[in-house]
Short mmCIF file of C-alpha atoms and ligand atoms in Angstrom, two decimals:
data_model
loop_
_atom_site.label_atom_id
_atom_site.label_comp_id
_atom_site.label_asym_id
_atom_site.label_seq_id
_atom_site.Cartn_x
_atom_site.Cartn_y
_atom_site.Cartn_z
CA MET B 20 -0.16 -0.22 -0.12
CA LYS B 21 1.83 3.56 -0.82
CA ILE B 22 0.73 6.35 0.44
CA TYR B 23 1.50 9.97 -1.07
CA ASN B 24 3.53 11.73 2.02
CA THR B 25 3.54 15.81 1.94
CA PHE B 26 6.80 15.14 3.45
CA SER B 27 9.15 14.00 0.72
CA LYS B 28 6.73 14.65 -1.96
CA THR B 29 6.58 10.81 -2.77
CA LYS B 30 3.95 8.61 -2.94
CA GLU B 31 6.03 5.62 -0.19
CA ASP B 32 4.78 2.54 1.03
CA PHE B 33 2.77 2.33 3.80
CA ILE B 34 4.67 1.09 6.82
CA PRO B 35 3.41 1.93 10.43
CA LEU B 36 5.69 1.93 12.95
CA ASN B 37 2.95 -0.66 15.39
CA PRO B 38 1.67 -3.56 13.03
CA PRO B 39 -1.27 -3.87 12.41
CA LYS B 40 -2.21 -0.88 15.03
CA VAL B 41 -1.74 2.77 13.29
CA THR B 42 -1.96 6.10 15.17
CA MET B 43 -3.67 8.65 13.29
CA TYR B 44 -4.71 12.17 13.49
CA MET B 45 -6.23 14.90 12.25
CA CYS B 46 -7.06 18.70 13.02
CA GLY B 47 -9.75 18.89 13.88
CA PRO B 48 -12.03 21.95 13.89
CA THR B 49 -12.22 25.98 16.21
CA VAL B 50 -15.59 25.03 18.19
CA TYR B 51 -16.95 28.66 17.00
CA ASP B 52 -19.09 27.75 14.19
CA TYR B 53 -20.46 25.57 12.10
CA PHE B 54 -18.60 23.82 9.64
CA HIS B 55 -18.26 24.51 6.26
CA ILE B 56 -17.72 22.21 2.87
CA GLY B 57 -14.64 22.07 2.46
CA ASN B 58 -14.52 21.30 6.53
CA ALA B 59 -16.31 18.07 5.17
CA ARG B 60 -14.71 17.08 2.54
CA SER B 61 -11.05 16.51 4.48
CA PHE B 62 -13.72 15.16 7.35
CA ILE B 63 -15.13 12.41 5.48
CA MET B 64 -11.91 11.76 3.00
CA ALA B 65 -10.24 11.20 6.02
CA ASP B 66 -12.92 8.94 7.16
CA ILE B 67 -12.57 7.00 4.31
CA ILE B 68 -8.62 6.46 4.68
CA ARG B 69 -9.13 5.28 8.09
CA ARG B 70 -11.70 3.05 7.19
CA TYR B 71 -9.89 1.71 4.37
CA LEU B 72 -7.41 0.91 6.68
CA GLU B 73 -9.43 -0.74 9.08
CA PHE B 74 -10.98 -2.91 6.07
CA LYS B 75 -6.71 -3.94 5.43
CA GLY B 76 -7.21 -5.16 9.05
CA TYR B 77 -4.72 -2.24 10.32
CA ASP B 78 -6.21 -1.23 14.32
CA VAL B 79 -6.85 2.46 14.38
CA ASN B 80 -6.19 4.94 16.67
CA PHE B 81 -7.58 7.74 15.48
CA VAL B 82 -7.68 11.41 17.13
CA MET B 83 -9.27 14.65 16.57
CA ASN B 84 -9.02 16.88 18.32
CA LEU B 85 -11.23 20.15 19.68
CA THR B 86 -10.25 24.11 19.57
CA ASP B 87 -12.31 24.94 22.33
CA VAL B 88 -9.79 28.15 23.07
CA ASP B 89 -8.44 30.53 20.39
CA ASP B 90 -8.84 33.68 19.18
CA ARG B 91 -12.00 33.36 16.49
CA LEU B 92 -13.37 31.88 19.99
CA ILE B 93 -12.90 35.13 21.93
CA ASN B 94 -13.71 37.56 19.27
CA ARG B 95 -17.08 35.93 18.93
CA SER B 96 -17.70 35.75 22.08
CA ILE B 97 -17.35 39.74 22.54
CA LYS B 98 -19.39 40.06 19.62
CA ASP B 99 -22.38 37.99 20.64
CA ASN B 100 -21.62 38.35 24.77
CA ILE B 101 -22.18 34.92 25.91
CA ALA B 102 -19.21 33.19 27.84
CA VAL B 103 -16.67 31.07 25.06
CA GLU B 104 -16.99 28.35 27.21
CA LYS B 105 -21.28 28.30 25.89
CA ILE B 106 -19.93 28.45 22.60
CA ALA B 107 -17.46 26.11 22.36
CA ALA B 108 -20.19 23.53 23.93
CA PHE B 109 -22.81 24.38 21.95
CA TYR B 110 -20.81 24.00 18.77
CA SER B 111 -18.78 21.27 19.75
CA GLU B 112 -22.67 19.71 19.91
CA GLU B 113 -23.58 20.42 16.60
CA PHE B 114 -20.28 19.54 15.08
CA PHE B 115 -20.82 15.36 16.36
CA ASN B 116 -24.38 16.40 15.30
CA ASP B 117 -22.66 17.18 11.44
CA LEU B 118 -20.17 14.65 11.66
CA TYR B 119 -23.94 12.58 12.11
CA SER B 120 -25.49 13.43 9.82
CA LEU B 121 -21.98 12.48 7.09
CA LYS B 122 -21.80 9.26 8.42
CA ILE B 123 -18.87 9.97 10.03
CA LYS B 124 -17.53 7.32 12.00
CA PRO B 125 -16.71 9.15 15.24
CA ALA B 126 -12.72 9.05 16.18
CA SER B 127 -10.99 6.98 19.04
CA PHE B 128 -10.49 10.18 20.89
CA PHE B 129 -12.32 13.85 20.22
CA PRO B 130 -9.48 15.38 23.39
CA LYS B 131 -10.59 18.68 23.71
CA ALA B 132 -7.85 21.37 24.23
CA THR B 133 -8.70 22.93 27.58
CA ALA B 134 -8.54 19.45 28.63
CA HIS B 135 -5.14 19.41 27.67
CA ILE B 136 -3.55 22.73 29.05
CA ARG B 137 -1.19 21.24 31.67
CA GLU B 138 0.86 18.77 28.15
CA MET B 139 1.26 21.78 26.38
CA VAL B 140 3.19 24.08 29.37
CA ASP B 141 5.46 21.31 29.80
CA ILE B 142 6.49 20.93 26.48
CA ILE B 143 6.76 25.18 26.34
CA LYS B 144 8.70 24.26 30.05
CA ASN B 145 10.90 22.39 28.10
CA LEU B 146 11.53 24.10 24.98
CA VAL B 147 12.02 27.29 27.47
CA GLY B 148 14.69 25.50 28.86
CA LYS B 149 15.91 24.77 26.11
CA GLY B 150 16.68 27.92 24.90
CA ILE B 151 14.45 27.51 21.85
CA ALA B 152 11.53 29.11 23.50
CA TYR B 153 12.09 32.43 25.05
CA GLU B 154 9.47 35.01 27.58
CA LYS B 155 8.17 38.18 27.09
CA ASN B 156 5.97 39.81 28.98
CA GLY B 157 4.35 37.02 29.91
CA ASP B 158 3.57 36.20 26.02
CA VAL B 159 5.53 32.91 25.21
CA PHE B 160 7.41 33.16 21.46
CA TYR B 161 9.49 29.75 19.33
CA ASN B 162 12.93 30.84 17.85
CA VAL B 163 12.60 29.44 14.78
CA LYS B 164 16.13 29.66 14.07
CA LYS B 165 17.11 27.51 16.89
CA PHE B 166 15.46 24.81 14.83
CA GLU B 167 17.07 23.22 12.88
CA ASN B 168 15.49 23.02 8.90
CA TYR B 169 12.78 24.67 10.02
CA GLY B 170 9.80 25.09 6.70
CA LYS B 171 10.97 21.05 5.49
CA LEU B 172 7.53 19.95 5.56
CA SER B 173 6.55 23.05 3.60
CA GLY B 174 9.48 22.97 1.78
CA LYS B 175 10.25 27.06 2.71
CA LYS B 176 13.51 28.52 3.72
CA LEU B 177 13.80 30.33 6.36
CA GLU B 178 14.83 33.20 4.33
CA GLU B 179 12.77 33.19 1.18
CA LEU B 180 10.01 34.12 4.88
CA GLU B 181 12.06 36.41 6.20
CA ALA B 182 12.08 38.52 3.05
CA GLY B 183 8.49 38.13 2.27
CA SER B 184 7.49 37.82 6.02
CA ARG B 185 3.95 39.37 5.91
CA VAL B 186 3.59 38.22 9.80
CA GLU B 187 1.65 40.46 12.00
CA VAL B 188 3.97 42.55 13.91
CA ASN B 189 3.87 42.17 17.21
CA GLU B 190 7.27 44.10 19.13
CA GLN B 191 7.48 42.15 22.03
CA LYS B 192 8.62 38.94 19.54
CA ASN B 193 12.99 38.46 18.20
CA ASN B 194 12.25 38.01 14.65
CA PRO B 195 8.10 38.50 12.42
CA LEU B 196 8.07 34.43 12.11
CA ASP B 197 8.57 33.47 15.93
CA PHE B 198 5.19 32.44 16.42
CA THR B 199 3.11 31.74 20.13
CA LEU B 200 3.49 29.10 22.27
CA TRP B 201 1.20 30.73 24.99
CA LYS B 202 -0.41 34.16 25.53
CA LYS B 203 -0.57 36.68 27.78
CA THR B 204 -4.50 37.09 29.04
CA LYS B 205 -6.70 40.00 29.00
CA GLU B 206 -9.25 40.76 31.64
CA GLY B 207 -12.37 38.54 30.84
CA GLU B 208 -10.36 35.95 28.57
CA PRO B 209 -10.33 32.56 29.77
CA SER B 210 -6.73 31.59 31.68
CA TRP B 211 -4.78 29.39 33.45
CA GLU B 212 -1.85 29.79 35.25
CA SER B 213 1.52 28.99 33.90
CA PRO B 214 5.21 29.30 34.94
CA TRP B 215 5.08 33.07 33.01
CA GLY B 216 1.56 33.83 34.86
CA LYS B 217 -1.77 33.42 33.95
CA GLY B 218 -2.44 33.48 29.85
CA ARG B 219 -3.87 30.36 27.88
CA PRO B 220 -2.50 28.55 24.90
CA GLY B 221 -1.13 29.09 21.40
CA TRP B 222 -2.99 27.24 18.56
CA HIS B 223 -0.60 25.69 17.73
CA ILE B 224 1.06 23.18 20.59
CA GLU B 225 -2.23 22.51 20.71
CA CYS B 226 -1.93 19.66 18.66
CA SER B 227 1.64 18.61 19.60
CA ALA B 228 0.36 17.91 23.06
CA MET B 229 -2.98 15.95 22.63
CA SER B 230 -1.39 13.73 19.57
CA THR B 231 1.80 13.02 21.94
CA LYS B 232 -0.43 12.72 25.38
CA LEU B 233 -2.77 10.15 23.23
CA LEU B 234 -0.78 8.57 20.28
CA GLY B 235 3.01 8.58 21.56
CA LYS B 236 5.85 11.03 19.94
CA THR B 237 5.50 9.11 16.42
CA ILE B 238 2.65 8.59 15.12
CA ASP B 239 1.93 6.68 12.35
CA ILE B 240 -0.19 9.12 9.77
CA HIS B 241 -1.19 13.51 10.59
CA ALA B 242 -3.66 14.05 8.00
CA GLY B 243 -5.71 18.29 7.54
CA GLY B 244 -6.55 20.23 5.22
CA ASN B 245 -3.65 22.00 2.55
CA ASP B 246 -3.91 25.03 4.26
CA LEU B 247 -2.34 23.84 7.19
CA ILE B 248 0.56 22.68 5.82
CA PHE B 249 1.82 26.16 6.53
CA PRO B 250 2.44 27.36 9.69
CA HIS B 251 0.49 25.31 11.62
CA HIS B 252 2.03 21.99 11.00
CA GLU B 253 5.51 22.91 10.07
CA ASN B 254 5.28 24.90 13.81
CA GLU B 255 3.96 21.75 15.00
CA ILE B 256 7.06 19.29 14.30
CA ALA B 257 8.60 22.32 15.04
CA GLN B 258 7.54 21.98 18.53
CA SER B 259 7.68 18.05 18.72
CA GLU B 260 10.59 17.33 17.81
CA ALA B 261 12.47 20.12 19.70
CA CYS B 262 10.93 18.63 22.67
CA PHE B 263 10.57 14.97 22.58
CA GLU B 264 14.09 14.78 19.82
CA GLN B 265 12.71 12.59 17.98
CA LYS B 266 10.69 11.98 14.06
CA PHE B 267 6.86 13.27 14.51
CA VAL B 268 4.92 12.05 11.68
CA LYS B 269 5.81 9.71 9.22
CA TYR B 270 3.30 10.47 7.10
CA TRP B 271 1.71 13.75 5.94
CA ILE B 272 -1.64 14.05 4.22
CA HIS B 273 -3.31 17.15 2.69
CA PHE B 274 -6.83 17.77 1.70
CA GLY B 275 -6.68 19.93 -1.08
CA PHE B 276 -8.93 23.09 -1.69
CA LEU B 277 -12.73 23.19 -2.10
CA ASN B 278 -14.14 25.58 -4.74
CA ILE B 279 -17.69 26.52 -4.81
CA GLN B 280 -19.05 27.48 -8.56
CA ASN B 281 -15.57 27.61 -9.62
CA GLU B 282 -14.43 30.05 -7.11
CA LYS B 283 -13.39 30.60 -3.80
CA MET B 284 -14.82 30.04 -1.14
CA SER B 285 -15.10 32.80 0.83
CA LYS B 286 -16.94 34.54 3.34
CA SER B 287 -17.03 38.24 1.13
CA LEU B 288 -18.02 36.28 -2.02
CA GLY B 289 -20.98 34.54 0.22
CA ASN B 290 -20.32 31.79 -1.13
CA VAL B 291 -19.43 30.06 2.46
CA PHE B 292 -21.64 26.82 2.79
CA THR B 293 -22.51 25.24 5.66
CA ALA B 294 -22.38 21.35 5.82
CA LYS B 295 -25.84 21.84 6.90
CA GLU B 296 -27.49 24.06 4.42
CA ILE B 297 -25.87 21.07 2.19
CA LEU B 298 -27.44 18.46 3.74
CA LYS B 299 -31.54 20.20 4.83
CA ASN B 300 -30.64 18.95 -0.27
CA TYR B 301 -28.68 16.26 -0.69
CA SER B 302 -28.19 12.48 1.33
CA ALA B 303 -24.59 12.27 3.31
CA GLU B 304 -24.48 8.90 0.13
CA THR B 305 -25.03 11.35 -2.30
CA ILE B 306 -22.36 14.27 -0.47
CA ARG B 307 -19.65 11.58 0.19
CA LEU B 308 -20.18 9.94 -3.81
CA PHE B 309 -19.39 13.81 -4.69
CA PHE B 310 -17.06 14.01 -2.89
CA ILE B 311 -15.47 10.31 -3.67
CA GLN B 312 -14.46 11.57 -7.24
CA THR B 313 -12.50 13.49 -7.29
CA HIS B 314 -9.09 12.47 -5.39
CA TYR B 315 -7.98 13.32 -1.65
CA GLY B 316 -5.14 15.17 -3.07
CA GLY B 317 -6.47 17.68 -5.43
CA PRO B 318 -9.16 20.72 -5.72
CA LEU B 319 -12.37 20.45 -6.50
CA ASN B 320 -15.53 22.61 -8.03
CA PHE B 321 -18.16 22.35 -6.42
CA SER B 322 -21.92 22.38 -7.78
CA ASP B 323 -25.57 22.15 -8.13
CA GLU B 324 -24.95 20.21 -11.18
CA LEU B 325 -21.89 18.41 -9.79
CA LEU B 326 -24.44 17.29 -6.60
CA GLY B 327 -27.65 16.79 -9.20
CA ALA B 328 -24.79 13.72 -10.85
CA ALA B 329 -23.96 12.41 -8.12
CA LYS B 330 -27.13 11.83 -6.73
CA LYS B 331 -28.21 10.20 -10.20
CA GLY B 332 -24.92 7.57 -9.33
CA PHE B 333 -26.10 7.30 -5.47
CA GLU B 334 -29.69 6.65 -6.89
CA LYS B 335 -28.13 3.42 -9.44
CA ILE B 336 -26.44 1.99 -6.41
CA LYS B 337 -29.74 2.19 -4.19
CA ASN B 338 -31.98 0.33 -7.10
CA LEU B 339 -30.15 -2.57 -7.33
CA ALA B 340 -28.94 -2.78 -3.18
CA ILE B 341 -32.72 -2.78 -3.78
CA THR B 342 -33.09 -5.42 -5.48
CA VAL B 343 -30.54 -7.34 -4.72
CA ASP B 344 -32.47 -7.21 -1.01
CA TYR B 345 -35.67 -8.67 -2.59
CA GLU B 346 -34.41 -11.27 -4.66
CA ILE B 347 -32.83 -12.55 -1.46
CA ASN B 348 -35.47 -12.29 0.67
CA LYS B 349 -36.41 -14.66 -2.35
CA ASN B 350 -34.48 -17.32 -1.33
CA THR B 351 -34.23 -18.72 -4.67
CA THR B 352 -32.49 -22.13 -5.20
CA ASP B 353 -32.60 -22.99 -8.33
CA GLY B 354 -30.81 -21.02 -11.40
CA THR B 355 -27.01 -20.62 -10.96
CA ASP B 356 -24.68 -18.27 -9.14
CA LEU B 357 -23.35 -17.77 -13.12
CA GLY B 358 -19.33 -17.46 -12.08
CA PHE B 359 -19.75 -14.08 -11.93
CA ASP B 360 -15.79 -13.32 -11.04
CA PHE B 361 -15.91 -11.66 -7.93
CA ASN B 362 -12.59 -11.75 -6.33
CA SER B 363 -11.10 -9.71 -9.45
CA TYR B 364 -13.58 -7.19 -8.62
CA TYR B 365 -12.91 -7.12 -4.46
CA GLN B 366 -9.01 -7.23 -6.07
CA GLU B 367 -8.92 -4.14 -8.52
CA PHE B 368 -10.95 -2.27 -5.67
CA SER B 369 -8.13 -3.13 -3.62
CA ASN B 370 -5.39 -2.09 -5.76
CA TYR B 371 -6.70 1.18 -6.86
CA MET B 372 -7.63 2.27 -2.87
CA ASP B 373 -3.99 1.29 -1.87
CA ASP B 374 -2.41 3.61 -4.37
CA ASP B 375 -2.93 6.34 -2.71
CA PHE B 376 -6.80 6.29 -1.19
CA ASN B 377 -7.92 6.71 -5.85
CA THR B 378 -11.20 6.56 -4.42
CA PRO B 379 -12.49 7.81 -8.22
CA ARG B 380 -10.84 4.86 -9.95
CA ALA B 381 -12.33 2.68 -7.53
CA THR B 382 -15.47 4.31 -7.79
CA ALA B 383 -15.94 3.56 -10.97
CA LEU B 384 -15.21 0.37 -10.43
CA ILE B 385 -18.06 0.04 -7.80
CA PHE B 386 -20.66 0.94 -11.55
CA ASP B 387 -18.73 -0.83 -13.54
CA PHE B 388 -19.47 -3.85 -10.97
CA ILE B 389 -23.32 -2.81 -10.71
CA ARG B 390 -24.05 -2.16 -14.94
CA ASN B 391 -22.32 -5.54 -15.37
CA VAL B 392 -25.31 -6.92 -12.68
CA ASN B 393 -27.96 -5.22 -14.75
CA LYS B 394 -26.62 -6.76 -17.41
CA VAL B 395 -26.27 -10.67 -15.94
CA MET B 396 -29.68 -10.06 -14.07
CA ALA B 397 -30.82 -8.56 -17.67
CA GLU B 398 -29.76 -11.96 -20.05
CA ASN B 399 -30.77 -14.70 -17.14
CA SER B 400 -34.17 -16.10 -15.48
CA LYS B 401 -33.45 -18.28 -13.58
CA ILE B 402 -30.40 -16.77 -10.61
CA ASN B 403 -29.48 -18.21 -7.16
CA SER B 404 -30.30 -16.53 -4.64
CA ILE B 405 -26.07 -17.35 -3.50
CA PHE B 406 -25.83 -14.92 -6.36
CA TYR B 407 -27.90 -12.04 -4.91
CA GLN B 408 -25.21 -12.68 -1.11
CA LYS B 409 -22.34 -12.06 -3.03
CA VAL B 410 -23.47 -8.88 -5.29
CA LYS B 411 -24.47 -6.99 -1.69
CA LYS B 412 -21.63 -8.59 0.42
CA PHE B 413 -18.85 -6.52 -1.85
CA LEU B 414 -21.13 -3.80 -2.01
CA GLN B 415 -21.25 -4.04 1.69
CA ASP B 416 -17.86 -4.34 2.08
CA THR B 417 -17.11 -1.44 -0.11
CA ALA B 418 -19.40 0.81 -0.92
CA GLU B 419 -20.92 0.39 2.40
CA ASP B 420 -18.06 -0.31 5.07
CA VAL B 421 -14.85 2.21 3.56
CA LEU B 422 -16.72 4.12 0.75
CA GLY B 423 -20.22 4.86 3.24
CA ILE B 424 -21.76 5.68 -0.35
CA ILE B 425 -25.07 3.40 0.78
CA HIS B 426 -26.93 2.31 3.89
CA PHE B 427 -28.35 -1.33 3.76
CA SER B 428 -30.44 -0.39 6.34
CA GLU B 429 -31.91 2.59 5.91
CA LEU B 430 -32.10 1.72 1.97
CA TYR B 431 -36.17 2.05 2.97
CA ASN B 432 -35.72 5.75 4.78
CA GLU B 433 -36.66 8.46 2.34
CA SER B 434 -33.22 9.58 1.29
CA ASN B 435 -33.28 13.05 2.04
CA GLY B 436 -35.42 13.40 5.10
CA SER B 437 -38.37 14.41 4.24
CA ILE B 438 -41.42 13.58 2.09
CA GLU B 439 -41.27 17.63 1.03
CA ASN B 440 -37.21 16.73 -0.78
CA GLN B 441 -39.50 12.98 -2.06
CA LEU B 442 -43.41 15.48 -3.34
CA ILE B 443 -40.83 17.71 -5.08
CA GLU B 444 -38.82 15.44 -7.10
CA LEU B 445 -42.37 13.80 -8.67
CA LEU B 446 -42.88 16.90 -10.20
CA LEU B 447 -39.89 17.15 -11.05
CA ASP B 448 -39.96 13.80 -12.64
CA ILE B 449 -43.54 14.43 -13.91
CA ARG B 450 -42.00 17.68 -15.39
CA THR B 451 -39.37 16.39 -17.30
CA GLN B 452 -42.24 13.07 -18.66
CA LEU B 453 -44.29 16.56 -19.68
CA LYS B 454 -41.53 18.33 -21.64
CA GLN B 455 -40.07 15.28 -23.35
CA GLN B 456 -43.92 15.34 -24.74
CA LYS B 457 -43.28 18.85 -25.26
CA ASN B 458 -46.41 20.00 -22.97
CA TYR B 459 -44.28 23.41 -22.25
CA ALA B 460 -48.20 24.68 -20.79
CA LEU B 461 -48.35 22.17 -18.18
CA SER B 462 -44.42 22.28 -17.23
CA ASP B 463 -43.71 25.22 -17.42
CA LEU B 464 -46.98 25.58 -14.59
CA ILE B 465 -45.07 23.76 -12.51
CA ARG B 466 -41.19 25.12 -12.86
CA ASP B 467 -43.45 28.65 -11.79
CA GLY B 468 -45.31 26.69 -8.81
CA LEU B 469 -41.90 25.73 -7.43
CA ASN B 470 -40.20 28.36 -7.87
CA LYS B 471 -43.89 30.50 -6.22
CA LEU B 472 -42.78 28.18 -2.80
CA ASN B 473 -39.10 29.92 -3.37
CA ILE B 474 -37.87 25.98 -5.15
CA GLU B 475 -35.32 27.25 -8.45
CA ILE B 476 -35.33 24.31 -10.27
CA LYS B 477 -31.75 24.34 -12.88
CA ASP B 478 -32.11 21.61 -15.43
CA SER B 479 -28.55 21.31 -17.55
CA LYS B 480 -27.04 18.34 -19.16
CA GLU B 481 -26.81 15.92 -16.06
CA GLY B 482 -30.52 16.51 -15.67
CA THR B 483 -32.71 18.92 -13.33
CA THR B 484 -31.54 19.74 -9.71
CA TYR B 485 -33.46 22.09 -7.80
CA LYS B 486 -32.41 24.18 -4.48
CA LYS B 487 -34.55 24.95 -1.90
CA ASN B 488 -33.67 29.01 -1.20
CA THR B 489 -34.68 30.28 2.80
ZN1 ZN S 513 -3.22 20.32 14.23
#
């Protein structure tokens, strides 16, 4: 099995430290708001990597942290006049709800930063003791010049960084690139005792402390969004390796950016969608299928048209799953199981996933499998139910357990969570038929009627999609 390691910029053989155990750490959310669809992509892809490692027989200890003290939380607290703890508790709960809705397996541990202050202080003390960190009026900074090869993950050289430095100017720092380990707190902010007075930790030190506490000094896999490579992950390496004097991470995995309708997602463009909003119109299976059709490391464009296409794909899997369930219940014993080569499909699935988790190829294989099974069913009137059991098993092992794009136990649940969505879809199906019959008066009546209910209809090559505007 090969994994593309951001550190070496090559695909490397995956050899964990203590097989069959695998330790995996993923930078989690700062719980000051709902998470957006770009974060959802990272969480889902990390989930699939973890599930595939388990499929391969590894025992994965997967940790995702929650940042529950941070500038953004404090700013939100001041703006809304609500205590930091209350905001953090509310959005932590919402974070778990959204993971559940997206069918993401819970991590082995979800440590909170505020529960690990002592571990953070210990690392900072160690770094100060070694002369790598320094204190100035209650703040503690990491002196990046003291760490050999600072920039080795992102491939940035210290001199270049200094020349192009736009890091905020802080009078206290010796060097603008030095980063905060401990921050002296202002009146009314959450604070903890430390050898440097009352304060709170910087963001980077949280991950070094929690990953070490729960997974050890060297971990197999560290994952996160591309935007975290610099400075966050660079700083995690500097902290952990200077403190513990051993390699911090064997394999660095980074998830690509998500664009919205070909534009960068940003608050100023007003195109930031939360996972919750997308889940109103699409099922978790459709959203997951949409994400996995692009490799995790590449950029991905997000649009209603593409999600609409993924939805059609999901319907194909679901239709076969329903048929298969129905046929298994009939328990037919005559006929043959047709000598269908299931093993080669398993083999190919593993080959693709072993190649740096190539989910686009693995998904294409599943659709190829579905096409061939449908063909076999169309060509043979008598099929032994053993065949259907094998079809179901293959779909469960791959599409359900690893990719999470079908759930046999939920086949008969409403796919989008409400009768309303199903009625809209029924109307859209009728409208498509009316258009094919060139009955434009009636098809327009449906469109206009839905528009009046704030349901926007979009026609494209892939079919018709809709969006509920609230
Ligand atoms: Zn982190």
